mmCIF file of C-alpha atoms in Angstrom:
data_model
loop_
_atom_site.group_PDB
_atom_site.id
_atom_site.type_symbol
_atom_site.label_atom_id
_atom_site.label_comp_id
_atom_site.label_asym_id
_atom_site.label_seq_id
_atom_site.Cartn_x
_atom_site.Cartn_y
_atom_site.Cartn_z
ATOM 1 C CA MET A 1 124.378 97.941 69.259
ATOM 2 C CA HIS A 2 121.006 99.485 68.609
ATOM 3 C CA ILE A 3 118.536 97.571 66.521
ATOM 4 C CA THR A 4 116.030 100.148 65.375
ATOM 5 C CA GLU A 5 112.309 100.049 66.011
ATOM 6 C CA GLY A 6 110.306 98.382 63.263
ATOM 7 C CA VAL A 7 112.995 95.980 62.093
ATOM 8 C CA LEU A 8 112.273 92.942 64.253
ATOM 9 C CA SER A 9 109.158 90.800 64.254
ATOM 10 C CA ALA A 10 106.815 90.564 67.248
ATOM 11 C CA PRO A 11 107.942 87.059 68.361
ATOM 12 C CA VAL A 12 111.583 88.178 68.442
ATOM 13 C CA LEU A 13 110.614 91.271 70.430
ATOM 14 C CA ALA A 14 108.678 89.080 72.866
ATOM 15 C CA LEU A 15 111.619 86.687 73.207
ATOM 16 C CA GLY A 16 113.917 89.615 73.989
ATOM 17 C CA ALA A 17 111.543 90.879 76.669
ATOM 18 C CA ALA A 18 111.224 87.363 78.088
ATOM 19 C CA VAL A 19 115.006 87.232 78.574
ATOM 20 C CA THR A 20 115.383 90.791 79.835
ATOM 21 C CA ILE A 21 112.700 90.782 82.542
ATOM 22 C CA PRO A 22 114.183 87.888 84.602
ATOM 23 C CA GLY A 23 117.653 89.366 84.042
ATOM 24 C CA LEU A 24 116.497 92.687 85.463
ATOM 25 C CA TRP A 25 114.879 90.953 88.413
ATOM 26 C CA LEU A 26 118.044 88.982 89.208
ATOM 27 C CA GLY A 27 120.209 92.067 88.802
ATOM 28 C CA LEU A 28 118.046 94.260 91.027
ATOM 29 C CA ARG A 29 117.961 91.575 93.708
ATOM 30 C CA ARG A 30 121.761 91.600 93.836
ATOM 31 C CA LEU A 31 122.067 95.374 93.830
ATOM 32 C CA ASP A 32 123.111 96.542 97.280
ATOM 33 C CA GLU A 33 124.431 99.778 98.703
ATOM 34 C CA ASP A 34 128.055 98.746 98.220
ATOM 35 C CA ARG A 35 127.681 98.275 94.482
ATOM 36 C CA LEU A 36 125.146 101.034 93.833
ATOM 37 C CA VAL A 37 127.560 103.847 93.044
ATOM 38 C CA LEU A 38 129.804 101.590 90.960
ATOM 39 C CA ALA A 39 126.686 100.446 89.067
ATOM 40 C CA ALA A 40 125.660 104.073 88.445
ATOM 41 C CA ALA A 41 129.165 104.884 87.219
ATOM 42 C CA MET A 42 129.118 101.891 84.862
ATOM 43 C CA ALA A 43 125.681 102.963 83.591
ATOM 44 C CA ALA A 44 127.068 106.434 82.839
ATOM 45 C CA VAL A 45 130.102 104.947 81.101
ATOM 46 C CA PHE A 46 127.879 102.644 79.028
ATOM 47 C CA PHE A 47 125.506 105.520 78.244
ATOM 48 C CA ILE A 48 128.379 107.638 76.905
ATOM 49 C CA GLY A 49 130.244 104.714 75.299
ATOM 50 C CA SER A 50 127.880 104.558 72.345
ATOM 51 C CA LEU A 51 128.984 108.044 71.302
ATOM 52 C CA ILE A 52 132.512 106.856 70.584
ATOM 53 C CA HIS A 53 132.136 105.383 67.145
ATOM 54 C CA VAL A 54 134.567 103.613 64.877
ATOM 55 C CA PRO A 55 133.937 104.322 61.160
ATOM 56 C CA LEU A 56 133.971 101.018 59.349
ATOM 57 C CA GLY A 57 132.946 100.331 55.768
ATOM 58 C CA PRO A 58 129.629 101.816 54.739
ATOM 59 C CA GLY A 59 128.422 102.130 58.315
ATOM 60 C CA SER A 60 130.005 102.611 61.669
ATOM 61 C CA VAL A 61 130.171 100.761 64.954
ATOM 62 C CA HIS A 62 130.537 102.146 68.433
ATOM 63 C CA LEU A 63 132.022 101.062 71.719
ATOM 64 C CA LEU A 64 129.804 99.120 74.106
ATOM 65 C CA LEU A 65 131.931 98.610 77.235
ATOM 66 C CA ASN A 66 129.478 95.948 78.359
ATOM 67 C CA GLY A 67 132.143 93.337 79.145
ATOM 68 C CA LEU A 68 133.561 95.546 81.853
ATOM 69 C CA ALA A 69 130.117 95.996 83.406
ATOM 70 C CA GLY A 70 129.534 92.245 83.395
ATOM 71 C CA LEU A 71 132.949 91.536 84.856
ATOM 72 C CA LEU A 72 132.692 94.028 87.715
ATOM 73 C CA LEU A 73 128.990 93.737 88.464
ATOM 74 C CA GLY A 74 127.777 90.302 87.369
ATOM 75 C CA TRP A 75 123.985 90.164 87.104
ATOM 76 C CA ILE A 76 123.760 93.831 88.101
ATOM 77 C CA ALA A 77 124.955 94.563 84.550
ATOM 78 C CA PHE A 78 121.373 93.855 83.398
ATOM 79 C CA PRO A 79 119.749 96.885 85.112
ATOM 80 C CA VAL A 80 122.848 98.977 84.369
ATOM 81 C CA ILE A 81 122.645 98.291 80.635
ATOM 82 C CA PHE A 82 118.848 98.579 80.635
ATOM 83 C CA VAL A 83 119.041 102.083 82.115
ATOM 84 C CA GLY A 84 121.752 103.083 79.633
ATOM 85 C CA LEU A 85 119.769 101.802 76.645
ATOM 86 C CA LEU A 86 116.526 103.328 77.921
ATOM 87 C CA LEU A 87 118.128 106.750 78.220
ATOM 88 C CA GLN A 88 119.796 106.385 74.813
ATOM 89 C CA ALA A 89 116.409 105.574 73.291
ATOM 90 C CA LEU A 90 114.651 108.464 75.032
ATOM 91 C CA LEU A 91 117.303 111.136 74.629
ATOM 92 C CA PHE A 92 119.246 110.170 71.477
ATOM 93 C CA GLN A 93 116.557 108.189 69.620
ATOM 94 C CA PHE A 94 118.950 105.235 69.313
ATOM 95 C CA GLY A 95 117.093 101.945 69.282
ATOM 96 C CA GLY A 96 113.583 102.286 70.637
ATOM 97 C CA LEU A 97 111.254 101.353 73.471
ATOM 98 C CA LEU A 98 109.627 98.304 71.865
ATOM 99 C CA VAL A 99 112.987 96.864 70.881
ATOM 100 C CA LEU A 100 114.486 97.651 74.308
ATOM 101 C CA GLY A 101 114.070 94.065 75.495
ATOM 102 C CA VAL A 102 115.998 92.600 72.571
ATOM 103 C CA ASN A 103 118.694 95.271 72.749
ATOM 104 C CA THR A 104 119.111 94.810 76.516
ATOM 105 C CA ALA A 105 119.244 91.037 76.210
ATOM 106 C CA SER A 106 121.765 91.105 73.366
ATOM 107 C CA VAL A 107 124.069 93.514 75.211
ATOM 108 C CA ALA A 108 123.654 92.366 78.816
ATOM 109 C CA LEU A 109 123.433 88.587 78.468
ATOM 110 C CA PRO A 110 126.929 88.080 76.979
ATOM 111 C CA ALA A 111 128.314 90.556 79.527
ATOM 112 C CA VAL A 112 126.804 88.659 82.446
ATOM 113 C CA LEU A 113 127.942 85.305 81.065
ATOM 114 C CA CYS A 114 131.489 86.621 80.635
ATOM 115 C CA GLY A 115 131.343 87.944 84.187
ATOM 116 C CA LEU A 116 130.072 84.669 85.639
ATOM 117 C CA VAL A 117 132.727 82.617 83.854
ATOM 118 C CA LEU A 118 135.674 84.946 84.298
ATOM 119 C CA ARG A 119 135.259 86.565 87.716
ATOM 120 C CA PRO A 120 137.136 83.770 89.555
ATOM 121 C CA LEU A 121 140.096 84.637 87.311
ATOM 122 C CA LEU A 122 139.535 88.323 88.036
ATOM 123 C CA ALA A 123 139.605 87.747 91.783
ATOM 124 C CA GLN A 124 143.061 86.152 91.536
ATOM 125 C CA GLY A 125 144.552 89.484 90.517
ATOM 126 C CA GLY A 126 147.754 89.896 88.520
ATOM 127 C CA LYS A 127 147.996 88.326 85.102
ATOM 128 C CA PRO A 128 144.900 86.120 85.435
ATOM 129 C CA ALA A 129 142.864 89.273 86.092
ATOM 130 C CA LEU A 130 144.280 90.927 82.980
ATOM 131 C CA VAL A 131 143.405 87.838 80.931
ATOM 132 C CA ALA A 132 139.891 87.958 82.381
ATOM 133 C CA GLY A 133 139.617 91.616 81.351
ATOM 134 C CA LEU A 134 140.779 90.885 77.823
ATOM 135 C CA LEU A 135 138.439 87.940 77.388
ATOM 136 C CA ALA A 136 135.446 89.743 78.916
ATOM 137 C CA GLY A 137 135.980 92.949 76.940
ATOM 138 C CA SER A 138 136.291 91.120 73.634
ATOM 139 C CA GLY A 139 133.951 88.227 74.324
ATOM 140 C CA ALA A 140 131.022 90.373 75.417
ATOM 141 C CA VAL A 141 131.184 92.474 72.233
ATOM 142 C CA LEU A 142 131.353 89.401 70.011
ATOM 143 C CA GLY A 143 128.522 87.794 71.959
ATOM 144 C CA THR A 144 126.424 90.929 71.531
ATOM 145 C CA ALA A 145 127.076 91.036 67.788
ATOM 146 C CA LEU A 146 126.201 87.352 67.571
ATOM 147 C CA LEU A 147 122.924 87.778 69.462
ATOM 148 C CA ALA A 148 121.926 90.891 67.503
ATOM 149 C CA GLY A 149 122.758 89.092 64.271
ATOM 150 C CA THR A 150 120.668 86.122 65.396
ATOM 151 C CA ALA A 151 117.726 88.406 66.192
ATOM 152 C CA LEU A 152 117.963 89.925 62.718
ATOM 153 C CA ALA A 153 118.280 86.536 61.057
ATOM 154 C CA MET A 154 115.266 85.214 63.010
ATOM 155 C CA THR A 155 113.174 88.075 61.690
ATOM 156 C CA ASP A 156 114.051 87.829 58.032
ATOM 157 C CA GLN A 157 116.256 85.397 56.180
ATOM 158 C CA GLY A 158 117.398 88.280 54.008
ATOM 159 C CA PHE A 159 119.129 89.693 57.022
ATOM 160 C CA LEU A 160 121.365 86.645 57.397
ATOM 161 C CA ALA A 161 124.141 88.020 55.223
ATOM 162 C CA ALA A 162 123.948 91.350 57.020
ATOM 163 C CA ALA A 163 123.946 89.551 60.364
ATOM 164 C CA LYS A 164 127.268 87.978 59.402
ATOM 165 C CA LEU A 165 128.470 91.466 58.538
ATOM 166 C CA VAL A 166 127.436 92.695 61.991
ATOM 167 C CA VAL A 167 129.691 90.115 63.605
ATOM 168 C CA LEU A 168 132.590 90.841 61.239
ATOM 169 C CA ALA A 169 132.196 94.598 61.725
ATOM 170 C CA HIS A 170 132.515 94.198 65.469
ATOM 171 C CA LEU A 171 135.835 92.324 65.384
ATOM 172 C CA PRO A 172 137.860 95.587 65.607
ATOM 173 C CA VAL A 173 135.560 96.839 68.359
ATOM 174 C CA ALA A 174 136.145 93.588 70.252
ATOM 175 C CA ALA A 175 139.900 94.157 70.040
ATOM 176 C CA ILE A 176 139.581 97.759 71.241
ATOM 177 C CA GLU A 177 137.276 96.854 74.097
ATOM 178 C CA GLY A 178 139.563 93.993 75.141
ATOM 179 C CA ALA A 179 142.419 96.493 75.388
ATOM 180 C CA VAL A 180 140.256 98.990 77.316
ATOM 181 C CA ALA A 181 139.154 96.271 79.750
ATOM 182 C CA VAL A 182 142.770 95.138 80.302
ATOM 183 C CA PHE A 183 143.741 98.735 81.081
ATOM 184 C CA VAL A 184 140.871 99.235 83.520
ATOM 185 C CA VAL A 185 141.441 95.901 85.267
ATOM 186 C CA GLY A 186 145.176 96.629 85.510
ATOM 187 C CA PHE A 187 144.457 100.062 86.960
ATOM 188 C CA LEU A 188 141.949 98.690 89.465
ATOM 189 C CA GLY A 189 144.351 95.886 90.397
ATOM 190 C CA GLN A 190 146.965 98.460 91.373
ATOM 191 C CA THR A 191 144.692 101.007 93.025
ATOM 192 C CA ARG A 192 141.620 99.176 94.324
ATOM 193 C CA PRO A 193 142.159 95.407 94.147
ATOM 194 C CA ASP A 194 139.211 94.942 96.511
ATOM 195 C CA LEU A 195 136.899 96.038 93.689
ATOM 196 C CA LEU A 196 137.949 93.070 91.570
ATOM 197 C CA THR A 197 136.339 90.751 94.093
ATOM 198 C CA CYS A 198 133.157 92.814 94.291
ATOM 199 C CA SER A 199 131.193 90.604 91.957
ATOM 200 C CA LEU A 200 132.048 87.452 93.895
ATOM 201 C CA PRO A 201 129.587 86.251 96.511
ATOM 202 C CA PRO A 202 130.706 87.017 100.085
ATOM 203 C CA ALA A 203 132.716 84.294 101.826
ATOM 204 C CA THR A 204 130.637 84.507 104.969
ATOM 205 C CA ALA A 205 127.077 85.539 105.442
ATOM 206 C CA GLY A 206 126.608 89.246 105.991
ATOM 207 C CA GLU A 207 130.136 90.109 104.918
ATOM 208 C CA SER A 208 130.512 92.563 102.056
ATOM 209 C CA PRO A 209 132.922 91.508 99.298
ATOM 210 C CA CYS A 210 133.754 95.115 98.445
ATOM 211 C CA MET B 2 127.220 100.171 105.787
ATOM 212 C CA LEU B 3 128.364 101.971 102.678
ATOM 213 C CA ASN B 4 131.926 101.055 101.807
ATOM 214 C CA PRO B 5 133.947 104.184 100.956
ATOM 215 C CA ALA B 6 136.261 102.531 98.391
ATOM 216 C CA PRO B 7 133.737 101.840 95.587
ATOM 217 C CA LEU B 8 131.878 104.992 96.560
ATOM 218 C CA ARG B 9 134.907 107.188 95.977
ATOM 219 C CA LEU B 10 135.873 105.404 92.770
ATOM 220 C CA GLY B 11 132.326 105.510 91.449
ATOM 221 C CA LEU B 12 131.959 109.200 92.208
ATOM 222 C CA LEU B 13 135.310 109.875 90.541
ATOM 223 C CA ALA B 14 134.221 107.962 87.425
ATOM 224 C CA LEU B 15 130.895 109.828 87.338
ATOM 225 C CA LEU B 16 132.661 113.180 87.622
ATOM 226 C CA LEU B 17 135.120 112.216 84.871
ATOM 227 C CA VAL B 18 132.300 111.137 82.591
ATOM 228 C CA CYS B 19 130.324 114.324 83.283
ATOM 229 C CA PHE B 20 133.197 116.662 82.598
ATOM 230 C CA SER B 21 134.658 114.840 79.613
ATOM 231 C CA ALA B 22 131.340 114.178 77.821
ATOM 232 C CA PRO B 23 131.270 117.535 75.969
ATOM 233 C CA CYS B 24 134.799 116.892 74.630
ATOM 234 C CA TRP B 25 133.789 113.483 73.320
ATOM 235 C CA THR B 26 130.758 114.732 71.480
ATOM 236 C CA ALA B 27 132.785 117.346 69.647
ATOM 237 C CA THR B 28 134.542 114.641 67.677
ATOM 238 C CA ALA B 29 132.246 111.661 67.802
ATOM 239 C CA HIS B 30 128.614 111.175 66.888
ATOM 240 C CA ALA B 31 126.736 107.977 67.326
ATOM 241 C CA HIS B 32 125.188 106.418 64.266
ATOM 242 C CA ARG B 33 121.595 106.648 63.272
ATOM 243 C CA LEU B 34 120.315 106.149 59.764
ATOM 244 C CA LEU B 35 118.735 109.285 58.342
ATOM 245 C CA ILE B 36 116.513 109.540 55.312
ATOM 246 C CA MET B 37 115.181 112.381 53.212
ATOM 247 C CA ALA B 38 112.689 111.632 50.451
ATOM 248 C CA TRP B 39 110.984 114.079 48.142
ATOM 249 C CA ILE B 40 109.203 114.268 44.817
ATOM 250 C CA GLN B 41 110.948 115.992 41.950
ATOM 251 C CA GLY B 42 108.775 116.210 38.882
ATOM 252 C CA ASP B 43 107.425 112.711 38.432
ATOM 253 C CA ARG B 44 110.356 111.066 40.156
ATOM 254 C CA LEU B 45 110.962 109.970 43.708
ATOM 255 C CA MET B 46 114.277 111.116 45.147
ATOM 256 C CA VAL B 47 115.738 109.541 48.292
ATOM 257 C CA GLU B 48 118.922 110.438 50.098
ATOM 258 C CA THR B 49 120.309 108.499 53.062
ATOM 259 C CA ALA B 50 123.156 109.116 55.471
ATOM 260 C CA PHE B 51 124.303 107.972 58.879
ATOM 261 C CA GLY B 52 124.252 110.277 61.872
ATOM 262 C CA THR B 53 128.035 110.144 61.760
ATOM 263 C CA GLY B 54 127.930 112.051 58.470
ATOM 264 C CA GLN B 55 128.800 108.982 56.434
ATOM 265 C CA ILE B 56 126.983 108.469 53.147
ATOM 266 C CA GLY B 57 124.348 105.736 53.302
ATOM 267 C CA ALA B 58 125.574 103.741 50.311
ATOM 268 C CA ASN B 59 123.875 100.494 49.248
ATOM 269 C CA MET B 60 120.916 101.016 51.578
ATOM 270 C CA THR B 61 117.839 99.040 50.588
ATOM 271 C CA ILE B 62 114.969 101.367 49.699
ATOM 272 C CA THR B 63 111.351 100.241 49.824
ATOM 273 C CA VAL B 64 108.400 102.425 48.899
ATOM 274 C CA GLN B 65 105.014 101.265 50.170
ATOM 275 C CA ASP B 66 101.473 102.488 49.939
ATOM 276 C CA ALA B 67 101.116 103.678 53.529
ATOM 277 C CA VAL B 68 97.435 102.680 53.609
ATOM 278 C CA THR B 69 97.458 99.205 52.116
ATOM 279 C CA GLY B 70 101.111 98.309 52.663
ATOM 280 C CA ASP B 71 101.608 97.326 49.011
ATOM 281 C CA VAL B 72 105.204 97.621 47.877
ATOM 282 C CA LEU B 73 105.295 100.056 44.952
ATOM 283 C CA LEU B 74 109.023 100.477 44.446
ATOM 284 C CA SER B 75 112.214 98.907 45.714
ATOM 285 C CA GLY B 76 115.868 99.367 45.033
ATOM 286 C CA ALA B 77 119.125 100.451 46.604
ATOM 287 C CA THR B 78 121.008 103.691 47.012
ATOM 288 C CA ASP B 79 124.117 104.310 44.952
ATOM 289 C CA ALA B 80 127.608 105.070 46.229
ATOM 290 C CA GLN B 81 126.508 108.653 46.914
ATOM 291 C CA GLY B 82 123.605 107.503 49.077
ATOM 292 C CA LEU B 83 121.051 108.547 46.448
ATOM 293 C CA TYR B 84 118.097 106.641 45.051
ATOM 294 C CA GLU B 85 115.991 107.919 42.205
ATOM 295 C CA ALA B 86 113.094 106.266 40.403
ATOM 296 C CA PRO B 87 110.034 107.335 38.415
ATOM 297 C CA LEU B 88 106.838 107.168 40.428
ATOM 298 C CA PRO B 89 104.672 104.280 39.268
ATOM 299 C CA ALA B 90 101.328 105.172 37.718
ATOM 300 C CA ILE B 91 99.517 103.202 40.431
ATOM 301 C CA ALA B 92 100.882 105.572 43.081
ATOM 302 C CA LEU B 93 99.555 108.548 41.155
ATOM 303 C CA GLU B 94 96.184 106.879 40.668
ATOM 304 C CA ARG B 95 95.721 105.917 44.304
ATOM 305 C CA ARG B 96 96.850 109.298 45.718
ATOM 306 C CA ALA B 97 97.738 107.533 48.968
ATOM 307 C CA PRO B 98 100.601 108.593 51.270
ATOM 308 C CA LEU B 99 103.865 106.863 50.425
ATOM 309 C CA LEU B 100 105.968 105.234 53.115
ATOM 310 C CA VAL B 101 109.643 105.337 52.120
ATOM 311 C CA GLN B 102 111.922 103.075 54.155
ATOM 312 C CA ALA B 103 115.679 102.686 54.078
ATOM 313 C CA THR B 104 117.541 99.875 55.824
ATOM 314 C CA ASP B 105 121.077 98.551 55.865
ATOM 315 C CA GLY B 106 119.889 95.103 56.901
ATOM 316 C CA ALA B 107 122.024 95.283 60.046
ATOM 317 C CA GLY B 108 119.451 96.722 62.397
ATOM 318 C CA HIS B 109 119.227 100.295 61.126
ATOM 319 C CA LEU B 110 115.967 101.526 59.681
ATOM 320 C CA ALA B 111 114.803 104.991 58.703
ATOM 321 C CA GLU B 112 111.443 105.944 57.238
ATOM 322 C CA GLN B 113 109.579 108.953 55.962
ATOM 323 C CA THR B 114 106.037 109.431 54.767
ATOM 324 C CA ILE B 115 105.286 111.519 51.693
ATOM 325 C CA ALA B 116 101.871 113.162 51.806
ATOM 326 C CA PRO B 117 99.504 112.700 48.837
ATOM 327 C CA ASP B 118 99.452 116.431 48.077
ATOM 328 C CA GLU B 119 103.155 116.251 47.229
ATOM 329 C CA LEU B 120 102.473 113.799 44.423
ATOM 330 C CA PRO B 121 102.259 115.230 40.908
ATOM 331 C CA ALA B 122 98.988 115.205 38.994
ATOM 332 C CA LEU B 123 98.167 112.036 37.115
ATOM 333 C CA ALA B 124 97.897 113.968 33.860
ATOM 334 C CA ALA B 125 101.606 114.626 33.863
ATOM 335 C CA PRO B 126 103.606 112.011 31.978
ATOM 336 C CA SER B 127 105.113 109.682 34.512
ATOM 337 C CA SER B 128 106.609 106.234 34.338
ATOM 338 C CA ALA B 129 106.181 106.036 30.619
ATOM 339 C CA SER B 130 108.984 108.509 30.048
ATOM 340 C CA PRO B 131 112.063 107.820 32.123
ATOM 341 C CA SER B 132 113.632 111.125 31.209
ATOM 342 C CA PRO B 133 116.371 112.613 33.390
ATOM 343 C CA PRO B 134 115.212 115.126 36.012
ATOM 344 C CA GLU B 135 117.009 118.076 34.435
ATOM 345 C CA ILE B 136 114.445 117.956 31.618
ATOM 346 C CA PRO B 137 111.174 118.678 33.396
ATOM 347 C CA ASP B 138 108.190 116.814 32.077
ATOM 348 C CA LEU B 139 105.968 119.784 31.760
ATOM 349 C CA PRO B 140 103.126 119.697 29.292
ATOM 350 C CA SER B 141 103.964 121.674 26.196
ATOM 351 C CA PHE B 142 101.930 124.722 25.405
ATOM 352 C CA PRO B 143 99.893 124.290 22.269
ATOM 353 C CA ASP B 144 100.111 126.919 19.629
ATOM 354 C CA GLN B 145 96.478 127.837 19.708
ATOM 355 C CA HIS B 146 95.132 130.432 22.064
ATOM 356 C CA MET B 147 94.719 129.253 25.676
ATOM 357 C CA ASP B 148 92.253 130.776 28.005
ATOM 358 C CA GLN B 149 93.095 131.839 31.554
ATOM 359 C CA THR B 150 91.432 128.840 33.226
ATOM 360 C CA ARG B 151 93.673 126.361 31.394
ATOM 361 C CA LEU B 152 96.810 128.423 31.680
ATOM 362 C CA SER B 153 96.673 128.948 35.413
ATOM 363 C CA PRO B 154 97.130 125.279 36.483
ATOM 364 C CA LEU B 155 99.935 124.875 33.986
ATOM 365 C CA LEU B 156 101.697 127.910 35.356
ATOM 366 C CA GLN B 157 101.218 126.678 38.885
ATOM 367 C CA GLN B 158 102.704 123.320 37.939
ATOM 368 C CA ALA B 159 105.661 124.950 36.227
ATOM 369 C CA VAL B 160 106.345 127.179 39.224
ATOM 370 C CA ALA B 161 106.011 124.250 41.626
ATOM 371 C CA GLU B 162 108.470 122.248 39.560
ATOM 372 C CA ALA B 163 110.940 125.109 39.447
ATOM 373 C CA VAL B 164 110.685 125.604 43.203
ATOM 374 C CA ARG B 165 111.187 121.878 43.823
ATOM 375 C CA GLN B 166 114.362 121.890 41.804
ATOM 376 C CA GLU B 167 115.607 125.073 43.422
ATOM 377 C CA ILE B 168 115.131 123.820 46.963
ATOM 378 C CA ALA B 169 116.772 120.459 46.296
ATOM 379 C CA PRO B 170 120.147 121.727 47.598
ATOM 380 C CA LEU B 171 118.346 123.098 50.652
ATOM 381 C CA ARG B 172 116.908 119.675 51.374
ATOM 382 C CA ARG B 173 120.412 118.237 51.359
ATOM 383 C CA GLU B 174 121.556 121.051 53.612
ATOM 384 C CA ILE B 175 118.778 120.217 56.079
ATOM 385 C CA LEU B 176 119.777 116.546 56.009
ATOM 386 C CA ALA B 177 123.382 117.534 56.693
ATOM 387 C CA LEU B 178 122.276 119.710 59.602
ATOM 388 C CA SER B 179 120.169 116.909 61.032
ATOM 389 C CA GLN B 180 123.233 114.668 61.054
ATOM 390 C CA ARG B 181 124.556 116.312 64.169
ATOM 391 C CA GLY B 182 124.885 113.911 67.060
ATOM 392 C CA PRO B 183 123.327 114.241 70.499
ATOM 393 C CA GLY B 184 123.993 117.588 72.120
ATOM 394 C CA ILE B 185 125.473 118.379 75.487
ATOM 395 C CA PRO B 186 122.041 118.931 77.133
ATOM 396 C CA GLU B 187 120.947 115.393 76.225
ATOM 397 C CA ILE B 188 124.187 113.853 77.478
ATOM 398 C CA VAL B 189 124.305 115.803 80.733
ATOM 399 C CA GLY B 190 120.583 115.165 81.165
ATOM 400 C CA GLY B 191 121.111 111.425 80.749
ATOM 401 C CA ILE B 192 123.883 111.385 83.338
ATOM 402 C CA GLY B 193 121.631 113.414 85.608
ATOM 403 C CA TRP B 194 118.950 110.751 85.262
ATOM 404 C CA ILE B 195 121.484 108.056 86.186
ATOM 405 C CA VAL B 196 122.586 110.010 89.276
ATOM 406 C CA GLY B 197 118.940 110.530 90.209
ATOM 407 C CA LEU B 198 118.109 106.853 89.787
ATOM 408 C CA ALA B 199 121.145 105.923 91.890
ATOM 409 C CA GLY B 200 119.928 108.297 94.582
ATOM 410 C CA LEU B 201 116.467 106.767 94.451
ATOM 411 C CA GLY B 202 118.014 103.299 94.661
ATOM 412 C CA ALA B 203 120.082 104.321 97.683
ATOM 413 C CA LEU B 204 116.978 105.671 99.370
ATOM 414 C CA LEU B 205 114.998 102.500 98.725
ATOM 415 C CA LEU B 206 117.865 100.273 99.868
ATOM 416 C CA ARG B 207 118.295 102.328 103.035
ATOM 417 C CA ARG B 208 114.579 102.058 103.836
ATOM 418 C CA LYS B 209 114.708 98.306 103.194
ATOM 419 C CA THR B 210 117.686 97.959 105.527
ATOM 420 C CA GLU B 211 115.972 100.017 108.227
ATOM 421 C CA THR B 212 112.770 97.970 107.897
ATOM 422 C CA ASN B 213 114.665 94.688 108.205
ATOM 423 C CA THR B 214 116.702 95.861 111.183
ATOM 424 C CA PRO B 215 114.831 95.030 114.403
ATOM 425 C CA PRO B 216 114.334 98.009 116.731
ATOM 426 C CA ARG B 217 116.548 98.017 119.804
#
């Protein structure tokens, strides 16, 4: 989801930055050595994910994989997605620097919300964890489409119809990402179940959840 | 203390991403709206496409005076991603750069500026005659004798028009070439930046931990 530079109005850009900056602060505060490498890996996966596109109608949509980042990393998904979007803007010319706040907020906020709501399910392992993966993978994409559509609609009423299209166009992506997240959560549940509890706060002070 | 489990898994994921990235880019390109606008005779031609190679059909086209911001033309591309319209007389009178924008309304925007020297002379018939481009609107030569000073600009205009039409396929070829997605250097470079930032983060976190730990 890359809204291009020059599309959104200044107040919408400012609103996006106002959401992103506290999100980054919260995410960086929670970033510790245990989660650092996993966060870097998720940033790389998110950075590459936008290259896998699904041709759809006149345009095309691409994978986001933000739900997985939110589920495994919680608030840390904010800096992870910010870095991915920043590099995409600098190296691929997707999105832009001025619109980075809105793009980060629209991708990271739904991911973090999905993570906050669903990580207790994830920590249970087994089928509840798979359900959490499915809901996070799909829900984060739909939330992102909804937020991006809202940003477009707030800028220009003419965009409202297209904003609806953005949400509709991302329904197949939501299904694909739900399946991807279920696969990853299932794999982690069998190989490294301790990672599924990584995003939960430690039970005792000083203890690492990972 | 760094836990080895997420470390190993994270490093494995990073390695997988690094090594599989070139394979992914061979088949998949991310989408970016591309635009190519040029003047052909007295008409504005616009072609749009996505970075994926898909035709940019039904894209909204807006042509503005780049100085004042006045909208001079607007319309939409056809099913082939093409938009064609006669240049309005006001654009020829002002001789200002033209800002051509294409948008799909869903967050993609592409723009190109056409310099004033690309605009045809005002003397040429323009919006009054919406003739198809294959019939160039060149001034007809009168039967009476023409001196060299009058003939030269007409010849120049005729040659310029012929060249414009001849290079039209080349323009499309350039647009097709520019539709290639990000290359391997950009992708590997981006992953390198992520690894570097992670290293920097580890360094800062280690220093913070050492500062907070009281000396024994």
